[in-house]
Tab-separated table of C-alpha atoms and ligand atoms in Angstrom:
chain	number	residue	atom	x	y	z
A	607	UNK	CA	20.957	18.667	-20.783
A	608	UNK	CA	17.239	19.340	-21.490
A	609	UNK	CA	17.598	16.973	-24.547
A	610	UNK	CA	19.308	14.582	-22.681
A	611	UNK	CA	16.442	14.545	-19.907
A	612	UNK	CA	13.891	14.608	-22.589
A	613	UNK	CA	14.708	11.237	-23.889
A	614	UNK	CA	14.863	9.866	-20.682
A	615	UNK	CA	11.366	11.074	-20.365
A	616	UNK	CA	11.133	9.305	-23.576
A	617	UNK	CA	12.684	6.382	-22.182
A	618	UNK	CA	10.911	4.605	-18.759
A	619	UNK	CA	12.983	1.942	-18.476
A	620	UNK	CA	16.048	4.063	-18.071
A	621	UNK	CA	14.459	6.590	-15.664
A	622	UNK	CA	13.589	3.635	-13.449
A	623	UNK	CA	16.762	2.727	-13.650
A	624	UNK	CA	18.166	6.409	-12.498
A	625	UNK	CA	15.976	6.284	-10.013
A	626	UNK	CA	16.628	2.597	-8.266
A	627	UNK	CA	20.798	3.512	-8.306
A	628	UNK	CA	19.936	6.378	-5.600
A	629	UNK	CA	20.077	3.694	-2.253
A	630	UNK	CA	17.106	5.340	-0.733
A	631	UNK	CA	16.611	2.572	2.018
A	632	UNK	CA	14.318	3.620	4.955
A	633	UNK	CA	15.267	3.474	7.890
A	634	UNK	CA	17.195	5.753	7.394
A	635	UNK	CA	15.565	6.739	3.934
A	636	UNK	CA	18.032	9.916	2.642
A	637	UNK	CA	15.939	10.231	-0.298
A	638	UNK	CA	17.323	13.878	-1.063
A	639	UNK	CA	19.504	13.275	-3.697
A	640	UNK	CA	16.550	10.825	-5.588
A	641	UNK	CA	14.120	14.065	-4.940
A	642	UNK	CA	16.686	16.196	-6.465
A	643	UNK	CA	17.347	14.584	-9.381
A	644	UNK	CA	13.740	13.858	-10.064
A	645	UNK	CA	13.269	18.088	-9.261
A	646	UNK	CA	16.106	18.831	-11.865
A	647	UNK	CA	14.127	16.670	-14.074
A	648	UNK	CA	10.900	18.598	-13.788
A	649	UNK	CA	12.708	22.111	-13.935
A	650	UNK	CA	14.405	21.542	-16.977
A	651	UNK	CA	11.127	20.641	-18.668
A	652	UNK	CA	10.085	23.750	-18.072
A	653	UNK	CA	7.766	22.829	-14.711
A	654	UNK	CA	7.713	24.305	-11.345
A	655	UNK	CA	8.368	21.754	-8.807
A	656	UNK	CA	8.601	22.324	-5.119
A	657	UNK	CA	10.540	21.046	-2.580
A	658	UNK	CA	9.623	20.527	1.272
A	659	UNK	CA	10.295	18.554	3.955
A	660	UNK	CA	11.146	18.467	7.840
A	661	UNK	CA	14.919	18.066	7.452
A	662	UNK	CA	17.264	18.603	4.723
A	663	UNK	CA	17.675	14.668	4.069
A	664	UNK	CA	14.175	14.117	3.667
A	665	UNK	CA	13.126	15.919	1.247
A	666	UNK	CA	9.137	15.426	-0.870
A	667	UNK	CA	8.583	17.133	-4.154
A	668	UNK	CA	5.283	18.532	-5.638
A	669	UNK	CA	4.738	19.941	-8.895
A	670	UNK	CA	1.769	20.942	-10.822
A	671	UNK	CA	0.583	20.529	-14.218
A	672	UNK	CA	-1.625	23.582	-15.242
A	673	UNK	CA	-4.563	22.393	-16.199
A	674	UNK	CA	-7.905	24.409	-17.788
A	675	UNK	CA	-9.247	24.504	-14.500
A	676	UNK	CA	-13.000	22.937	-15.179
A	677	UNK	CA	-12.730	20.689	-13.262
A	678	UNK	CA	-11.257	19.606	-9.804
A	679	UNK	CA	-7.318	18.623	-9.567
A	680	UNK	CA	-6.401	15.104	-9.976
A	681	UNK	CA	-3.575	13.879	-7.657
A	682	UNK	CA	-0.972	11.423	-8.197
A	683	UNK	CA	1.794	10.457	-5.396
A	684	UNK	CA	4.557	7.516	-4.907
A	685	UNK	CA	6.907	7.323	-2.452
A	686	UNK	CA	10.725	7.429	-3.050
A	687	UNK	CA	12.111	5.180	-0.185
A	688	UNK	CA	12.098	1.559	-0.314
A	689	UNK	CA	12.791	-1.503	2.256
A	690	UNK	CA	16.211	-3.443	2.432
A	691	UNK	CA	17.398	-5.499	0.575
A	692	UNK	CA	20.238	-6.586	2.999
A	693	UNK	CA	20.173	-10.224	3.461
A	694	UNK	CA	18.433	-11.710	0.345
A	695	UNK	CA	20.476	-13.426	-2.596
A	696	UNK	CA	19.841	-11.015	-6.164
A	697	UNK	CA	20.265	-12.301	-9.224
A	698	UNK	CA	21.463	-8.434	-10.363
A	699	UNK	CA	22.850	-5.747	-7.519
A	700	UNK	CA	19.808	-4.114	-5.698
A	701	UNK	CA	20.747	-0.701	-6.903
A	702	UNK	CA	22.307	-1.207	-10.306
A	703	UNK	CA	18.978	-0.998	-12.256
A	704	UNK	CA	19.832	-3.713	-14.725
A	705	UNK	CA	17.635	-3.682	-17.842
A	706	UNK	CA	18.005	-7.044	-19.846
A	707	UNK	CA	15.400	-8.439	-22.494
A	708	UNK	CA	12.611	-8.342	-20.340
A	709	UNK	CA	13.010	-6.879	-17.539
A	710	UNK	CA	13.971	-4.252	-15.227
A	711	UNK	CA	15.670	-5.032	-11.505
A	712	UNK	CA	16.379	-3.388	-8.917
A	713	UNK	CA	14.888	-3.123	-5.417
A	714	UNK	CA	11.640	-0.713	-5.431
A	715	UNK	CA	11.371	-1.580	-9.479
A	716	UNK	CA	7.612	-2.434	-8.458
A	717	UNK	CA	7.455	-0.831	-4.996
A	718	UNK	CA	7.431	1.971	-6.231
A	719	UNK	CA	10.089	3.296	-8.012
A	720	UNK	CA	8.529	1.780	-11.349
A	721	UNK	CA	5.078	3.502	-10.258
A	722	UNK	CA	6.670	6.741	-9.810
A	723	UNK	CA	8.298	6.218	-13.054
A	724	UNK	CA	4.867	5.860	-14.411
A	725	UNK	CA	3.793	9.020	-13.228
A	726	UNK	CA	6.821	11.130	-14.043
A	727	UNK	CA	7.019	9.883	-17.570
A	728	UNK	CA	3.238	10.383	-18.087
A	729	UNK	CA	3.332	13.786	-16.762
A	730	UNK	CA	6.343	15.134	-18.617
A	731	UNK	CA	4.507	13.617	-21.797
A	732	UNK	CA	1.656	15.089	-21.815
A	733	UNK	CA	3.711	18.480	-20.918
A	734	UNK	CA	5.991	18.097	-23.733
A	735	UNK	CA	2.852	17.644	-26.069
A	736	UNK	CA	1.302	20.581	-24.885
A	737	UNK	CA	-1.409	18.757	-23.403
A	738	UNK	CA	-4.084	20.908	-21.186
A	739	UNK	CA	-6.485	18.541	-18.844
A	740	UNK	CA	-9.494	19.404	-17.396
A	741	UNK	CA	-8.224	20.500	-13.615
A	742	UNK	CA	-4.919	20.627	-12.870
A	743	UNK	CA	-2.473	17.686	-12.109
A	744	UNK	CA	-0.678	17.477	-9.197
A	745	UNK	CA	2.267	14.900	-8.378
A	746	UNK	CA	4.095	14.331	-5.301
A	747	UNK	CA	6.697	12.453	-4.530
A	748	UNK	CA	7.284	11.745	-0.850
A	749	UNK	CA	9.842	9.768	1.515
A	750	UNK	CA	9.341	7.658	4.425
A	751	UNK	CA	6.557	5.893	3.345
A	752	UNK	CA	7.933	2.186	4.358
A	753	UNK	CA	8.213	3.718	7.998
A	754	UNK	CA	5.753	5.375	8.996
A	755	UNK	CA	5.414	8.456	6.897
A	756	UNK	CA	6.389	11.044	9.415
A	757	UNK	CA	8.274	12.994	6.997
A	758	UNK	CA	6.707	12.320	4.250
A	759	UNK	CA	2.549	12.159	3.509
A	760	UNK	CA	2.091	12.654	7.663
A	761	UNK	CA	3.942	16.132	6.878
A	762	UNK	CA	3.036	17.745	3.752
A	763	UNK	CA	-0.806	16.558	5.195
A	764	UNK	CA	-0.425	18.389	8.152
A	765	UNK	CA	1.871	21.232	7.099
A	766	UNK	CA	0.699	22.023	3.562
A	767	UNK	CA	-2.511	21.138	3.196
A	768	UNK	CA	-2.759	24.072	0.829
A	769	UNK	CA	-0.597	22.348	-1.936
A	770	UNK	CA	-3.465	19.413	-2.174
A	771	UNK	CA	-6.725	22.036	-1.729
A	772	UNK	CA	-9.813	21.108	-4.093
A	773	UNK	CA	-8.706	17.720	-5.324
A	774	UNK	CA	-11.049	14.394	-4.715
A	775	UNK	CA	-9.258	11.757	-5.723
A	776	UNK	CA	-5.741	10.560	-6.184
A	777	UNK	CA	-3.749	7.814	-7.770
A	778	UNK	CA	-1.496	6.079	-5.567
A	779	UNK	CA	0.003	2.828	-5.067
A	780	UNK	CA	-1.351	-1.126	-4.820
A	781	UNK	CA	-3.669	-1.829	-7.614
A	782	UNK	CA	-4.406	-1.887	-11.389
A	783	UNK	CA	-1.622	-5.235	-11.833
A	784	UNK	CA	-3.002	-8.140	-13.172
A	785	UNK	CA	-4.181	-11.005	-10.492
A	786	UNK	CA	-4.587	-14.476	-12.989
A	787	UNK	CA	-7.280	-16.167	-11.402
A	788	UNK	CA	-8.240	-19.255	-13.433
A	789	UNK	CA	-8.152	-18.028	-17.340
A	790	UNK	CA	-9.099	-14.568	-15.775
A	791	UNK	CA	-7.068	-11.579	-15.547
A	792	UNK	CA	-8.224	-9.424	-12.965
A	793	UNK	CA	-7.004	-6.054	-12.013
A	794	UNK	CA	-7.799	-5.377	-8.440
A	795	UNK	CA	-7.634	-1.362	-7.790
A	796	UNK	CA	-7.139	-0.559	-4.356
A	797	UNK	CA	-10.229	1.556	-2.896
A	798	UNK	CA	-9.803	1.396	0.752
A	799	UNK	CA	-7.041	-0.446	3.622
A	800	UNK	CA	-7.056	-1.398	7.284
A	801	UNK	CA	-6.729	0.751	9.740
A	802	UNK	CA	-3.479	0.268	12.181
A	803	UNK	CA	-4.192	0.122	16.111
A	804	UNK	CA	-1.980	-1.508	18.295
A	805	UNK	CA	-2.503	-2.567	22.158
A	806	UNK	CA	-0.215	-3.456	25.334
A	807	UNK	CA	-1.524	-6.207	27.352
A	808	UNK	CA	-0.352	-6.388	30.937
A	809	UNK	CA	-0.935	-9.507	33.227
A	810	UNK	CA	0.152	-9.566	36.584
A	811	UNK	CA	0.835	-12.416	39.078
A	812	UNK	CA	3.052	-13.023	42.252
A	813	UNK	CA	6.903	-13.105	42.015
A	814	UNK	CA	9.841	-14.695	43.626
A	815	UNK	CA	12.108	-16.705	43.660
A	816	UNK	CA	12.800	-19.449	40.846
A	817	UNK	CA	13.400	-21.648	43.255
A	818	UNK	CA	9.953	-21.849	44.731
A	819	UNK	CA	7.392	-22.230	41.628
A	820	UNK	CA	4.270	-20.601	41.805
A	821	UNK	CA	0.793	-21.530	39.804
A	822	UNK	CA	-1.529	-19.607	38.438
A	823	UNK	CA	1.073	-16.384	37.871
A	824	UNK	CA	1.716	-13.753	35.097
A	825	UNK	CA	3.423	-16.688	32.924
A	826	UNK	CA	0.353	-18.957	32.685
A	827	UNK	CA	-2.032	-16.641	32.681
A	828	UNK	CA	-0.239	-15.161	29.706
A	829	UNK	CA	-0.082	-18.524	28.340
A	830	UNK	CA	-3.804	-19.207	28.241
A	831	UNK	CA	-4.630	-15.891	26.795
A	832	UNK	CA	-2.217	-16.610	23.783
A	833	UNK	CA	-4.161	-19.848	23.582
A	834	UNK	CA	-7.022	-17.980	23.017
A	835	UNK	CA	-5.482	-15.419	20.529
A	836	UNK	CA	-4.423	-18.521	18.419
A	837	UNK	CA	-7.881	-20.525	18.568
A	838	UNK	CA	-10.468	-17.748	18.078
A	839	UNK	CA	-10.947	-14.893	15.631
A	840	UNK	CA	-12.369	-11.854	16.606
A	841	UNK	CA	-16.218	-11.538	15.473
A	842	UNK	CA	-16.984	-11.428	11.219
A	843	UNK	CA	-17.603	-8.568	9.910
A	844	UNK	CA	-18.362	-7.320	6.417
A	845	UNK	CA	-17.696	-4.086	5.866
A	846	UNK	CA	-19.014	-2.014	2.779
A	847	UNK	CA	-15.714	-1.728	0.962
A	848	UNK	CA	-14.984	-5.344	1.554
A	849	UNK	CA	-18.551	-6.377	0.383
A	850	UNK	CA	-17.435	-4.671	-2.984
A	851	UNK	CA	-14.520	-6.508	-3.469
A	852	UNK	CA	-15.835	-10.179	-2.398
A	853	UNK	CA	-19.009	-9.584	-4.459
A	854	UNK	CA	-17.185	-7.971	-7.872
A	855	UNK	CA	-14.915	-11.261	-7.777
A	856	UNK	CA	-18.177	-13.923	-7.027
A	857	UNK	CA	-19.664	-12.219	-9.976
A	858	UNK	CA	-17.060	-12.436	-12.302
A	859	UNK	CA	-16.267	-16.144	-11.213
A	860	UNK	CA	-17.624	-19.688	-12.432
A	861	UNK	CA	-19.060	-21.613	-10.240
A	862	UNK	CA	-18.538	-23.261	-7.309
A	863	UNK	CA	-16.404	-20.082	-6.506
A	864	UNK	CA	-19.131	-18.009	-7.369
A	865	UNK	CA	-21.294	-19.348	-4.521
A	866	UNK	CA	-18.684	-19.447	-2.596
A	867	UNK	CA	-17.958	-15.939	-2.376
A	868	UNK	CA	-21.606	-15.267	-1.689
A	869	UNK	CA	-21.249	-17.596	1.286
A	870	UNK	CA	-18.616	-15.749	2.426
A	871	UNK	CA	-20.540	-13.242	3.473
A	872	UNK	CA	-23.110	-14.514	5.037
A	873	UNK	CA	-21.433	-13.890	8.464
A	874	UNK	CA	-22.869	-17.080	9.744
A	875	UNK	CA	-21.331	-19.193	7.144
A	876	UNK	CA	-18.069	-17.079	7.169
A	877	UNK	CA	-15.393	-18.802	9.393
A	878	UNK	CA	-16.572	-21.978	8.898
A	879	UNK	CA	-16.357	-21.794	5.074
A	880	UNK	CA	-12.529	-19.915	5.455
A	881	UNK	CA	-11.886	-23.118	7.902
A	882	UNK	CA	-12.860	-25.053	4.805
A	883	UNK	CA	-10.970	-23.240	1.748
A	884	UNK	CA	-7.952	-23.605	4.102
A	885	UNK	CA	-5.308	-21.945	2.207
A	886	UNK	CA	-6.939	-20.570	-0.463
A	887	UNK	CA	-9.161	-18.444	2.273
A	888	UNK	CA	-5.862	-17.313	4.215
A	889	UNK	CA	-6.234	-14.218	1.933
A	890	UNK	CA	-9.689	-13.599	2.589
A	891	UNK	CA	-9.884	-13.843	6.419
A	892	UNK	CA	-8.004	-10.455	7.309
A	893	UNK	CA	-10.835	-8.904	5.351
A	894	UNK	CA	-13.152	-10.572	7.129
A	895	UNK	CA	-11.986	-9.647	10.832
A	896	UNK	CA	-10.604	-6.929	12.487
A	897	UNK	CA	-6.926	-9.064	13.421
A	898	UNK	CA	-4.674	-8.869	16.368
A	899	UNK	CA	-0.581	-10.537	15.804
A	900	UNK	CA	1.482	-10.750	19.293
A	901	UNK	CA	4.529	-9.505	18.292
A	902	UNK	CA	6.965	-8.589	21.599
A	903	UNK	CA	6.722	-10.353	24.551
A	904	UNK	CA	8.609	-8.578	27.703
A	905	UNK	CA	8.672	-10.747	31.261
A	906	UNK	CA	11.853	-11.219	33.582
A	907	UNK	CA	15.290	-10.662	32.741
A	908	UNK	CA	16.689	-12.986	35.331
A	909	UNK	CA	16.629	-16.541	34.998
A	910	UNK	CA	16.207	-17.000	39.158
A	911	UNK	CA	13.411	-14.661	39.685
A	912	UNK	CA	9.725	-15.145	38.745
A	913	UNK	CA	8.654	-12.177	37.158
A	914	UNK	CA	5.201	-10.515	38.406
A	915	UNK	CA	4.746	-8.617	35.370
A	916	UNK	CA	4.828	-9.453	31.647
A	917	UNK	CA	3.576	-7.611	29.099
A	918	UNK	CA	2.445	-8.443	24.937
A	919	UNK	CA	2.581	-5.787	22.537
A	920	UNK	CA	0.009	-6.642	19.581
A	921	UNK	CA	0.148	-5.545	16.308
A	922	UNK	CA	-3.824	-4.996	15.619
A	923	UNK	CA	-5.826	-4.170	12.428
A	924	UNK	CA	-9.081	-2.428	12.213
A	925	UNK	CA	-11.400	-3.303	9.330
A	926	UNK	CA	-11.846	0.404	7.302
A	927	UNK	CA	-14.439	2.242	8.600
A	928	UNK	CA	-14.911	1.433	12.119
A	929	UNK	CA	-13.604	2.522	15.210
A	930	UNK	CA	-11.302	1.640	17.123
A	931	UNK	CA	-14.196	1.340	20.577
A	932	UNK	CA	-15.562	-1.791	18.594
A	933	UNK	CA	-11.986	-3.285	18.541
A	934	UNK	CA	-11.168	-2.413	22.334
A	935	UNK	CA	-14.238	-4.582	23.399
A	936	UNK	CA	-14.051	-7.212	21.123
A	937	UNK	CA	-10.719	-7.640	22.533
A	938	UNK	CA	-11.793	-7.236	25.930
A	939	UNK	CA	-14.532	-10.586	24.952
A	940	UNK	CA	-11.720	-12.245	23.707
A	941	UNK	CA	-8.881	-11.977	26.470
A	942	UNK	CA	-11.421	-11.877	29.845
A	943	UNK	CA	-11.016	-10.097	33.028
A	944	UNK	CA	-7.096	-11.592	34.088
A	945	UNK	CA	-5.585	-8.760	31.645
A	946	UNK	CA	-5.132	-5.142	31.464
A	947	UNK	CA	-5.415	-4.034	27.998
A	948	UNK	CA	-4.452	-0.360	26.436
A	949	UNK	CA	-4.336	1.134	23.333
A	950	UNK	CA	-0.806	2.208	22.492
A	951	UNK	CA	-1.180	3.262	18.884
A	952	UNK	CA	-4.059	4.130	16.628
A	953	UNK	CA	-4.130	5.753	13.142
A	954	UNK	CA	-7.144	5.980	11.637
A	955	UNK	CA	-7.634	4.846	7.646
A	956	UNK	CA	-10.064	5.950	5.415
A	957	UNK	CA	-13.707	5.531	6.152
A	958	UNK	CA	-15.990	6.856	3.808
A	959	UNK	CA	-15.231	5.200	0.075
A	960	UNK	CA	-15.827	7.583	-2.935
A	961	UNK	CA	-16.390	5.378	-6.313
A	962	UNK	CA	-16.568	8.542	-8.255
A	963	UNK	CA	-13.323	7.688	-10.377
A	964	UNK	CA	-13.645	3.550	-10.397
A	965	UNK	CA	-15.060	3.403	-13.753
A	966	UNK	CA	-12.874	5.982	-15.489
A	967	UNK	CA	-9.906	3.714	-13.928
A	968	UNK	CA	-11.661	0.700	-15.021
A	969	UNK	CA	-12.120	2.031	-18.516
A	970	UNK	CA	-8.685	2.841	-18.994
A	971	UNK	CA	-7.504	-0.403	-17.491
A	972	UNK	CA	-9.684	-2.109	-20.622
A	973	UNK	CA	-8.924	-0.175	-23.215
A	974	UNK	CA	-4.898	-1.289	-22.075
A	975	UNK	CA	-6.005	-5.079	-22.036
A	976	UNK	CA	-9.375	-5.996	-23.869
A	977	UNK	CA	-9.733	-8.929	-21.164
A	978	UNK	CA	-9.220	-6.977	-18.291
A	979	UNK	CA	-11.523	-7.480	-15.580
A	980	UNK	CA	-11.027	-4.393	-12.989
A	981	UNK	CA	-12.159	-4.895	-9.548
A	982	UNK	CA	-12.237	-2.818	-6.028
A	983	UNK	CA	-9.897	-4.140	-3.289
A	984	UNK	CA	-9.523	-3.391	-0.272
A	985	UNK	CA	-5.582	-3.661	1.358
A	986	UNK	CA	-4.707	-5.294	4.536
A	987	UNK	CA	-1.485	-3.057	5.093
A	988	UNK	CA	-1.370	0.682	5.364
A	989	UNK	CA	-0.270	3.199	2.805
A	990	UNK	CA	-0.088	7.328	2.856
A	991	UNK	CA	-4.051	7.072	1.625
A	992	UNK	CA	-4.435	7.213	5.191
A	993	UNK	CA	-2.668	10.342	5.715
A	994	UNK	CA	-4.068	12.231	2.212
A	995	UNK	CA	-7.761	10.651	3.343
A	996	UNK	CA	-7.902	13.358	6.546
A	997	UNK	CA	-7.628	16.228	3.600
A	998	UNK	CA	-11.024	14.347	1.871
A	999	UNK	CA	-9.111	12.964	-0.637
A	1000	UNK	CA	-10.179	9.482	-2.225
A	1001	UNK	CA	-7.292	7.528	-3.320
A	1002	UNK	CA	-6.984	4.547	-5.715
A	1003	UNK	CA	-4.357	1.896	-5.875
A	1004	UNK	CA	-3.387	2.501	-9.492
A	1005	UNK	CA	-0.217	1.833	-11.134
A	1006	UNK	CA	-1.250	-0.453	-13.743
A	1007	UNK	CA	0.910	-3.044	-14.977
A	1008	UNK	CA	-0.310	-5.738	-16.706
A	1009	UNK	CA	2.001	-8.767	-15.635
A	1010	UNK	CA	2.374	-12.670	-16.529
A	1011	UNK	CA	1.491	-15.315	-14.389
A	1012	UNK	CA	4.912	-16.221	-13.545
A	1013	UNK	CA	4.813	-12.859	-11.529
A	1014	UNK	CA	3.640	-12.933	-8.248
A	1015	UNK	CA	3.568	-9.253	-7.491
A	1016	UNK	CA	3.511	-9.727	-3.307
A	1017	UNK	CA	6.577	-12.104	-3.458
A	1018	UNK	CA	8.584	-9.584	-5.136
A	1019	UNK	CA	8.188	-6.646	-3.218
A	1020	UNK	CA	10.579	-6.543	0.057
A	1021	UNK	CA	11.989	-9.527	-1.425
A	1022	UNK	CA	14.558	-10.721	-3.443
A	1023	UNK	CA	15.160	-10.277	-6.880
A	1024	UNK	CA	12.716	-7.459	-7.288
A	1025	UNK	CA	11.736	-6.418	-10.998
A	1026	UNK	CA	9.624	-5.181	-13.293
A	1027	UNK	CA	8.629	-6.544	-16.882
A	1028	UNK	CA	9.786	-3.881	-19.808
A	1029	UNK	CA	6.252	-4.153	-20.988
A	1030	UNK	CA	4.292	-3.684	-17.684
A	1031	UNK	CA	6.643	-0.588	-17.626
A	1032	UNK	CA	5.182	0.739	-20.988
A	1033	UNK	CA	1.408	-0.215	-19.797
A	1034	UNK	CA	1.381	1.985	-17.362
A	1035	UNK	CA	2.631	5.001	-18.961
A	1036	UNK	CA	0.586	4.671	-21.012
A	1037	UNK	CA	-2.654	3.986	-19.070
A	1038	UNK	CA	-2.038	7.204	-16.961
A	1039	UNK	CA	-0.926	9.217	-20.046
A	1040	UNK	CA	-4.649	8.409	-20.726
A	1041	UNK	CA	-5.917	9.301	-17.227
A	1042	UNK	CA	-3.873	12.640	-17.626
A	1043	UNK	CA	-5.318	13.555	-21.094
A	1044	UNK	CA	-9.069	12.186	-21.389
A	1045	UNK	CA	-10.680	12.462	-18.358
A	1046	UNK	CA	-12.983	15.372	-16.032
A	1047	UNK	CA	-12.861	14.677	-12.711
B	1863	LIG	ZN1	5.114	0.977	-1.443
């Protein structure tokens, strides 16, 4: 058995492909069994893995790599779960983990099944060659991450804070893939994200009867608030992580995009230059604003009575870094007097950003592709950084892979067809094999 799992440690693509045949699809997750087998793994090795979680189907795993203990712990995590895949047309089965020529399928191949693959092959690697770091590694491996987190990072954060004491930064997911950008390959590293806080907007009108129309009630006031949503943005603002990323790209770029992504933050210039790139700015404008989506809309539920009270649930974002006051009255500027607005959900991201392990990452990433050009980036959706960020600890979006242009990373992931090149696979074992053995943190 040991042998058996030793080549398989040997052997990325066909871990991956152990590891996308366990259906862990959140809701409702059951990512046990994937746990398990990545805990039998571990054992066998000759490791001692933990496992914890809130209920026995929802298991997270954390194991530690001695280390010579100069320096501070370096942390790597992935999540085990991943999204449906019910309603999309595959080329392969979802969770058959084909392997072909080229590539590996399967969903969570690149979110983040193949990242965790990464890390476990890496790890048990640099074990099986005796390797000693500096500090110790640690690895998790947590569940629920696509829904919230509340057994996974939100847990072992709050209940075993312990397990993570000492370390700085981490390794986690979104970042260190290659973004083509003209002749360029870029490989944005993820040093920050948004923040999540969502609102409730009540407006209020008089009722009745369908038969007698009224003006001027819930329904049209409602109407030219959601006018106003759609025209206007909330104010610019640059924020200090965002500032990194915008400026590492101008400089790297020719011009006119080079001036161009000076102008961009010149928060005078800003909207009316996005209005200008059009598409190519869509990217660029949640980075720019703190962003508000209406997502559920609740009035009447009979067709013959005028309802005096609808409400709008909206899905906000919160640039990193600032608080959630500046939203509330920004909003408040934006929507006027005629609606109540409250604060229904708020989890704060990651404020402070610590650099201190950029240009190791960046290093490696060159030394695995002469060309590479590593950036900071800052992400627009959430991830556990903002759970592992309330213990201090700086995380980096770092699973490199370096892919061809005919991959567009964000289509993949949640979508169809999901998959991972063979030799992105062996990239990044091999770039954190190197993070693993060379560097202090
Ligand atoms: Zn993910």
């Amino acid at each position: 058995m040991a042998q058996i799992n030793g080549k398989l440690s040997e052997n990325p693509a066909r871990l991956l492909q152990k590891l996308i045949r366990f259906n862990t699809t959140n809701p409702p997750g059951n990512e046990t069994d994937c746990i398990k087998f990545i805990y039998s793994l571990l054992k066998e090795a000759g490791l001692e893995p933990v496992m914890l979680g809130k209920v026995p189907e929802r298991q997270n795993l954390v194991v530690r790599l001695p280390g010579k203990k100069d320096a501070a712990p370096l942390f790597m995590y992935g999540h085990a779960d991943v999204v449906t895949a019910a309603n999309q047309e595959w080329q392969h089965p979802p969770f058959e983990g084909v392997i072909d020529e080229e590539f590996v399928w399967g969903r969570g191949a690149l979110d983040m099944k193949g990242g965790l693959t990464m890390m476990l092959s890496a790890l048990l690697r640099a074990w099986h060659e005796g390797v000693t770091p500096p500090g110790d590694i640690i690895f998790a491996v947590v569940c629920d991450e696509e829904n919230g987190g509340v057994y996974g990072a939100k847990y072992l954060t709050e209940e075993h804070p312990d397990l993570f004491r000492g370390v700085k930064y981490a390794i986690g997911e979104m970042g260190g893939f290659t973004l083509h950008l003209g002749k360029k390959r870029f490989y944005p590293i993820m040093i920050s994200e948004k923040q999540r806080c969502s609102f409730k907007l009540t407006v209020t009108g008089p009722g009745g009867h369908g038969s007698l129309p009224v003006r001027g009630g819930a329904a049209a006031k409602l109407a030219k608030i959601l006018e106003r949503l759609d025209k206007k943005r909330l104010p610019v603002q640059i924020t200090p992580p965002v500032k990194m990323t915008i400026e590492a790209l101008g400089q790297n770029m020719a011009f006119p995009a080079s001036l161009i992504f000076r102008l961009l933050l010149k928060p005078s210039l800003t909207d009316r230059l996005l209005a200008l790139l059009g598409d190519k700015g869509k990217f660029f404008d949640p980075l720019l604003h703190n962003t508000v989506s209406p997502t559920i809309i609740r009035g009447g539920d009979m067709i013959n009575v005028i309802p005096g009270e609808i409400t709008v649930e909206l899905d906000g974002r919160l640039l990193p870094g600032l608080d959630k006051g500046e939203m509330i009255a920004q909003m408040q500027d934006l929507i006027g007097s005629e609606a109540d607005l409250a604060v229904t959900y708020f989890s704060p991201g990651p404020a402070e950003v610590n650099m201190g392990l950029f240009e190791t990452l960046s290093d490696i990433l060159r030394e695995s592709d002469p060309v590479a050009i590593p950036i900071p980036f800052v992400g627009i959706g959430v991830s556990d950084a903002r759970f592992f960020c309330r213990l201090g600890i700086q995380t980096y979006g770092f699973t490199p892979m370096i892919l061809p242009k005919e991959i567009d990373f964000s289509r993949l992931i949640h979508g169809a067809n999901e998959r991972i090149p063979l030799e992105a696979l062996t990239f990044g074992v091999n770039s954190i094999y190197k993070l693993i053995t060379q560097s202090a943190f």
